[in-house]
GROMACS .gro file of C-alpha atoms in nm:
model
  249
    1MET     CA    1   0.126  -0.108  -1.311
    2VAL     CA    2   0.202   0.230  -1.473
    3LEU     CA    3   0.551   0.296  -1.611
    4ASN     CA    4   0.725   0.601  -1.415
    5LEU     CA    5   1.002   0.657  -1.682
    6ALA     CA    6   1.094   0.940  -1.483
    7LYS     CA    7   1.254   0.715  -1.166
    8SER     CA    8   1.509   0.458  -1.457
    9PRO     CA    9   1.818   0.662  -1.428
   10LEU     CA   10   1.908   0.350  -1.659
   11ALA     CA   11   1.674   0.584  -1.936
   12LYS     CA   12   1.889   0.830  -1.927
   13SER     CA   13   2.261   0.649  -1.857
   14ILE     CA   14   2.350   0.312  -1.838
   15GLY     CA   15   2.667   0.436  -1.600
   16GLY     CA   16   2.606   0.220  -1.310
   17VAL     CA   17   2.391  -0.140  -1.261
   18GLY     CA   18   2.235  -0.070  -0.948
   19ALA     CA   19   2.162  -0.210  -0.629
   20ILE     CA   20   2.102  -0.555  -0.818
   21ALA     CA   21   2.437  -0.541  -0.993
   22ALA     CA   22   2.561  -0.477  -0.599
   23ILE     CA   23   2.327  -0.846  -0.513
   24ILE     CA   24   2.413  -1.026  -0.809
   25ILE     CA   25   2.811  -1.198  -0.791
   26GLY     CA   26   3.050  -0.945  -0.922
   27MET     CA   27   3.182  -1.066  -1.249
   28SER     CA   28   3.383  -0.888  -1.593
   29TYR     CA   29   3.139  -0.618  -1.751
   30LEU     CA   30   3.124  -0.667  -2.154
   31PRO     CA   31   3.158  -0.364  -2.343
   32MET     CA   32   2.903  -0.270  -2.525
   33ALA     CA   33   2.913   0.043  -2.780
   34SER     CA   34   2.736   0.342  -2.753
   35GLY     CA   35   2.696   0.625  -2.863
   36PRO     CA   36   2.445   0.883  -2.989
   37VAL     CA   37   2.241   0.756  -3.316
   38PRO     CA   38   2.389   0.927  -3.617
   39GLU     CA   39   2.210   1.224  -3.771
   40GLN     CA   40   2.140   1.081  -4.192
   41THR     CA   41   2.103   1.293  -4.450
   42ILE     CA   42   1.862   1.238  -4.736
   43ASN     CA   43   1.995   1.225  -5.020
   44ARG     CA   44   2.364   1.407  -4.995
   45PRO     CA   45   2.590   1.390  -5.305
   46THR     CA   46   2.895   1.294  -5.240
   47LEU     CA   47   2.756   0.933  -5.164
   48SER     CA   48   2.729   0.636  -5.398
   49PRO     CA   49   2.391   0.525  -5.479
   50TRP     CA   50   2.505   0.230  -5.281
   51GLN     CA   51   2.571   0.380  -4.998
   52GLN     CA   52   2.300   0.645  -5.010
   53GLY     CA   53   2.004   0.358  -5.039
   54THR     CA   54   2.144   0.158  -4.735
   55ASP     CA   55   2.181   0.487  -4.545
   56LEU     CA   56   1.794   0.545  -4.647
   57GLY     CA   57   1.766   0.192  -4.534
   58TRP     CA   58   1.951   0.205  -4.205
   59GLN     CA   59   1.712   0.517  -4.152
   60ALA     CA   60   1.377   0.341  -4.234
   61ALA     CA   61   1.451   0.049  -3.995
   62VAL     CA   62   1.512   0.326  -3.688
   63GLU     CA   63   1.197   0.504  -3.749
   64ALA     CA   64   0.986   0.188  -3.788
   65GLN     CA   65   1.092   0.091  -3.399
   66THR     CA   66   0.831   0.369  -3.274
   67ALA     CA   67   0.610   0.477  -3.599
   68GLN     CA   68   0.296   0.427  -3.401
   69THR     CA   69   0.037   0.685  -3.677
   70GLN     CA   70  -0.038   0.706  -4.059
   71ALA     CA   71   0.181   1.035  -4.050
   72ASP     CA   72   0.463   0.818  -3.939
   73TRP     CA   73   0.419   0.492  -4.150
   74GLN     CA   74   0.396   0.724  -4.461
   75ARG     CA   75   0.771   0.878  -4.340
   76VAL     CA   76   0.896   0.507  -4.317
   77SER     CA   77   0.766   0.413  -4.644
   78ASP     CA   78   0.909   0.712  -4.849
   79LEU     CA   79   1.234   0.629  -4.655
   80TRP     CA   80   1.207   0.265  -4.827
   81GLU     CA   81   1.137   0.384  -5.144
   82GLN     CA   82   1.385   0.610  -5.163
   83ALA     CA   83   1.625   0.329  -5.062
   84ILE     CA   84   1.548   0.194  -5.312
   85ALA     CA   85   1.561   0.401  -5.586
   86ALA     CA   86   1.893   0.468  -5.467
   87LEU     CA   87   2.008   0.152  -5.513
   88GLU     CA   88   1.816   0.053  -5.838
   89THR     CA   89   2.076   0.351  -5.986
   90VAL     CA   90   2.385   0.164  -5.894
   91PRO     CA   91   2.560   0.077  -6.199
   92ALA     CA   92   2.667  -0.205  -6.313
   93THR     CA   93   3.004  -0.202  -6.286
   94ASP     CA   94   3.017  -0.097  -5.932
   95ALA     CA   95   3.123  -0.333  -5.702
   96ASN     CA   96   2.816  -0.342  -5.478
   97PHE     CA   97   2.606  -0.380  -5.800
   98ALA     CA   98   2.446  -0.739  -5.722
   99GLN     CA   99   2.448  -0.645  -5.345
  100ALA     CA  100   2.267  -0.321  -5.427
  101LYS     CA  101   1.953  -0.553  -5.639
  102ALA     CA  102   1.992  -0.795  -5.328
  103LYS     CA  103   1.966  -0.560  -5.092
  104ALA     CA  104   1.633  -0.389  -5.288
  105GLU     CA  105   1.458  -0.683  -5.340
  106GLU     CA  106   1.477  -0.678  -4.884
  107TYR     CA  107   1.387  -0.361  -4.885
  108ARG     CA  108   1.037  -0.375  -5.137
  109GLY     CA  109   0.941  -0.653  -4.887
  110ASN     CA  110   1.007  -0.350  -4.614
  111ARG     CA  111   0.846  -0.119  -4.800
  112ALA     CA  112   0.532  -0.386  -4.825
  113ILE     CA  113   0.532  -0.415  -4.428
  114ALA     CA  114   0.518  -0.047  -4.415
  115GLY     CA  115   0.242   0.042  -4.645
  116ASP     CA  116   0.038  -0.235  -4.463
  117ARG     CA  117   0.073  -0.139  -4.136
  118LEU     CA  118   0.015   0.255  -4.293
  119GLY     CA  119  -0.309   0.085  -4.411
  120LYS     CA  120  -0.396  -0.004  -4.040
  121ALA     CA  121  -0.216   0.299  -3.855
  122SER     CA  122  -0.466   0.568  -3.679
  123PRO     CA  123  -0.417   0.885  -3.815
  124VAL     CA  124  -0.314   1.024  -3.460
  125PRO     CA  125  -0.156   0.875  -3.142
  126SER     CA  126  -0.316   0.653  -2.995
  127ALA     CA  127  -0.323   0.697  -2.597
  128ALA     CA  128   0.067   0.490  -2.476
  129THR     CA  129  -0.049   0.112  -2.283
  130PRO     CA  130   0.283   0.022  -2.083
  131ALA     CA  131   0.359  -0.223  -2.366
  132SER     CA  132   0.453   0.060  -2.615
  133ALA     CA  133   0.576   0.323  -2.343
  134LEU     CA  134   0.830   0.024  -2.217
  135GLN     CA  135   0.912  -0.101  -2.561
  136ALA     CA  136   0.974   0.283  -2.626
  137ALA     CA  137   1.211   0.332  -2.379
  138LEU     CA  138   1.429  -0.006  -2.446
  139VAL     CA  139   1.448   0.120  -2.834
  140ALA     CA  140   1.571   0.470  -2.619
  141ALA     CA  141   1.795   0.365  -2.383
  142GLU     CA  142   2.127   0.264  -2.381
  143PRO     CA  143   2.209  -0.077  -2.434
  144ALA     CA  144   1.942   0.001  -2.645
  145PHE     CA  145   1.635  -0.297  -2.862
  146THR     CA  146   1.532  -0.370  -3.195
  147PHE     CA  147   1.184  -0.509  -3.179
  148ALA     CA  148   0.988  -0.714  -3.487
  149PRO     CA  149   0.651  -0.833  -3.485
  150GLY     CA  150   0.613  -1.171  -3.284
  151PRO     CA  151   0.371  -1.445  -3.264
  152SER     CA  152   0.045  -1.387  -3.109
  153ALA     CA  153   0.019  -1.017  -3.132
  154ARG     CA  154   0.304  -1.001  -2.917
  155THR     CA  155   0.634  -0.792  -2.994
  156VAL     CA  156   0.988  -0.931  -2.936
  157GLY     CA  157   1.304  -0.688  -2.882
  158GLN     CA  158   1.657  -0.801  -2.936
  159SER     CA  159   2.003  -0.714  -2.763
  160ALA     CA  160   2.276  -0.604  -3.013
  161ASP     CA  161   2.487  -0.856  -2.866
  162GLY     CA  162   2.265  -1.126  -2.788
  163LEU     CA  163   2.233  -1.150  -2.464
  164ALA     CA  164   1.915  -1.050  -2.400
  165THR     CA  165   1.565  -1.060  -2.552
  166VAL     CA  166   1.184  -0.903  -2.502
  167GLU     CA  167   0.840  -1.033  -2.535
  168LEU     CA  168   0.555  -0.735  -2.467
  169GLY     CA  169   0.235  -0.890  -2.426
  170SER     CA  170  -0.087  -0.704  -2.374
  171ASP     CA  171  -0.087  -0.745  -1.973
  172ARG     CA  172   0.299  -0.852  -1.967
  173ALA     CA  173   0.586  -0.789  -2.023
  174THR     CA  174   0.909  -1.086  -2.077
  175LEU     CA  175   1.319  -1.103  -1.994
  176VAL     CA  176   1.511  -1.384  -2.071
  177LEU     CA  177   1.883  -1.367  -2.044
  178PRO     CA  178   2.067  -1.669  -2.174
  179ARG     CA  179   2.308  -1.865  -1.973
  180PRO     CA  180   2.647  -1.831  -2.137
  181GLU     CA  181   2.661  -2.240  -2.023
  182PRO     CA  182   2.383  -2.418  -1.919
  183GLY     CA  183   2.405  -2.337  -1.582
  184ALA     CA  184   2.626  -2.042  -1.561
  185ALA     CA  185   2.580  -1.786  -1.376
  186LEU     CA  186   2.444  -1.480  -1.585
  187THR     CA  187   2.768  -1.222  -1.718
  188MET     CA  188   2.784  -0.906  -1.596
  189ALA     CA  189   2.611  -0.749  -1.900
  190GLN     CA  190   2.328  -0.922  -1.889
  191VAL     CA  191   2.296  -0.832  -1.489
  192VAL     CA  192   2.288  -0.470  -1.707
  193TYR     CA  193   2.009  -0.563  -1.890
  194ALA     CA  194   1.842  -0.719  -1.573
  195ASN     CA  195   1.829  -0.352  -1.374
  196GLN     CA  196   1.724  -0.200  -1.696
  197PHE     CA  197   1.451  -0.364  -1.790
  198LEU     CA  198   1.310  -0.401  -1.382
  199THR     CA  199   1.384  -0.024  -1.333
  200LEU     CA  200   1.164   0.052  -1.679
  201ALA     CA  201   0.894  -0.184  -1.624
  202ALA     CA  202   0.919  -0.247  -1.242
  203PRO     CA  203   1.037   0.087  -1.071
  204ASP     CA  204   0.808  -0.001  -0.723
  205THR     CA  205   0.971  -0.323  -0.709
  206ASN     CA  206   1.313  -0.259  -0.823
  207SER     CA  207   1.500  -0.203  -0.495
  208GLN     CA  208   1.274  -0.451  -0.292
  209PRO     CA  209   1.489  -0.689  -0.048
  210TRP     CA  210   1.277  -0.998  -0.229
  211LEU     CA  211   1.347  -0.912  -0.549
  212LEU     CA  212   1.707  -0.907  -0.501
  213GLU     CA  213   1.724  -1.187  -0.234
  214SER     CA  214   1.514  -1.394  -0.536
  215LEU     CA  215   1.774  -1.238  -0.802
  216HIS     CA  216   2.086  -1.410  -0.581
  217ASN     CA  217   1.932  -1.704  -0.539
  218VAL     CA  218   1.817  -1.795  -0.890
  219GLN     CA  219   2.201  -1.699  -0.951
  220ARG     CA  220   2.242  -1.982  -0.783
  221ASN     CA  221   2.010  -2.230  -0.863
  222GLN     CA  222   1.813  -2.163  -0.560
  223PRO     CA  223   1.420  -2.119  -0.591
  224PRO     CA  224   1.341  -1.775  -0.578
  225THR     CA  225   1.120  -1.559  -0.240
  226ILE     CA  226   0.857  -1.383  -0.401
  227PRO     CA  227   0.568  -1.275  -0.236
  228THR     CA  228   0.245  -1.413  -0.373
  229ASN     CA  229   0.107  -1.084  -0.489
  230ALA     CA  230   0.431  -0.968  -0.627
  231PRO     CA  231   0.395  -0.832  -1.012
  232VAL     CA  232   0.757  -1.000  -1.056
  233THR     CA  233   0.802  -1.379  -1.117
  234LEU     CA  234   1.124  -1.497  -1.166
  235SER     CA  235   1.162  -1.834  -1.348
  236ALA     CA  236   1.538  -1.999  -1.363
  237GLY     CA  237   1.621  -2.260  -1.563
  238PRO     CA  238   1.970  -2.480  -1.723
  239GLU     CA  239   1.959  -2.279  -2.031
  240SER     CA  240   1.788  -1.926  -1.907
  241LEU     CA  241   1.729  -1.667  -1.646
  242THR     CA  242   1.327  -1.552  -1.734
  243ILE     CA  243   1.203  -1.248  -1.500
  244THR     CA  244   0.863  -1.141  -1.614
  245VAL     CA  245   0.643  -0.821  -1.482
  246VAL     CA  246   0.290  -0.802  -1.481
  247THR     CA  247   0.215  -0.480  -1.669
  248GLU     CA  248  -0.178  -0.521  -1.710
  249PRO     CA  249  -0.313  -0.645  -1.336
   0.00000   0.00000   0.00000
């Protein structure tokens, strides 16, 4: 299945929760922080070495989310290097001295990972796969996900509020929504994540009546009613709701 991000209103805005939220029971919407990512200015002289270092580290972490080519990973590695250099200049009299030393050590580990990725990266961008396209879309969306390498060649993303987890494999993507308490319905914020995920990963099925009915059923702890050839599966347990989309038939 090829992603059609142009069909996704949530790739541009999360102002509404779409048809899914209209079907699933109404619940209070959890406020979430949003807004544009601030631009980082490298080595601004008005900042303390501690602030420079942590700002550069933040920028390196953000750019690592979408880095693919050798040039991308070189950029990430250079940012970690600059962050470490700034932290190493924090004076012993500074209240952040001990924290700066610990943070510099953490960044050295991150720099080593970036260097390893640099050695394995292609000099040119590779053709986008459905999984990589979905990852890029979820990183750019609001609410956004942060991704890191997971087990078995998978990539795992976590929402900032901890209400949703995405696992991306070579042929499928899975969204896990933990219930607030065993057997409880999802929160309205999690309904937003479900709509966002399905809009990006399965735009052709997102508004299908059987999918909406199935989501409604699992909210009430009833079995879903999904066609056998559908690329979407739902699994509801007492602890979580899982939505899986086959991205490569």
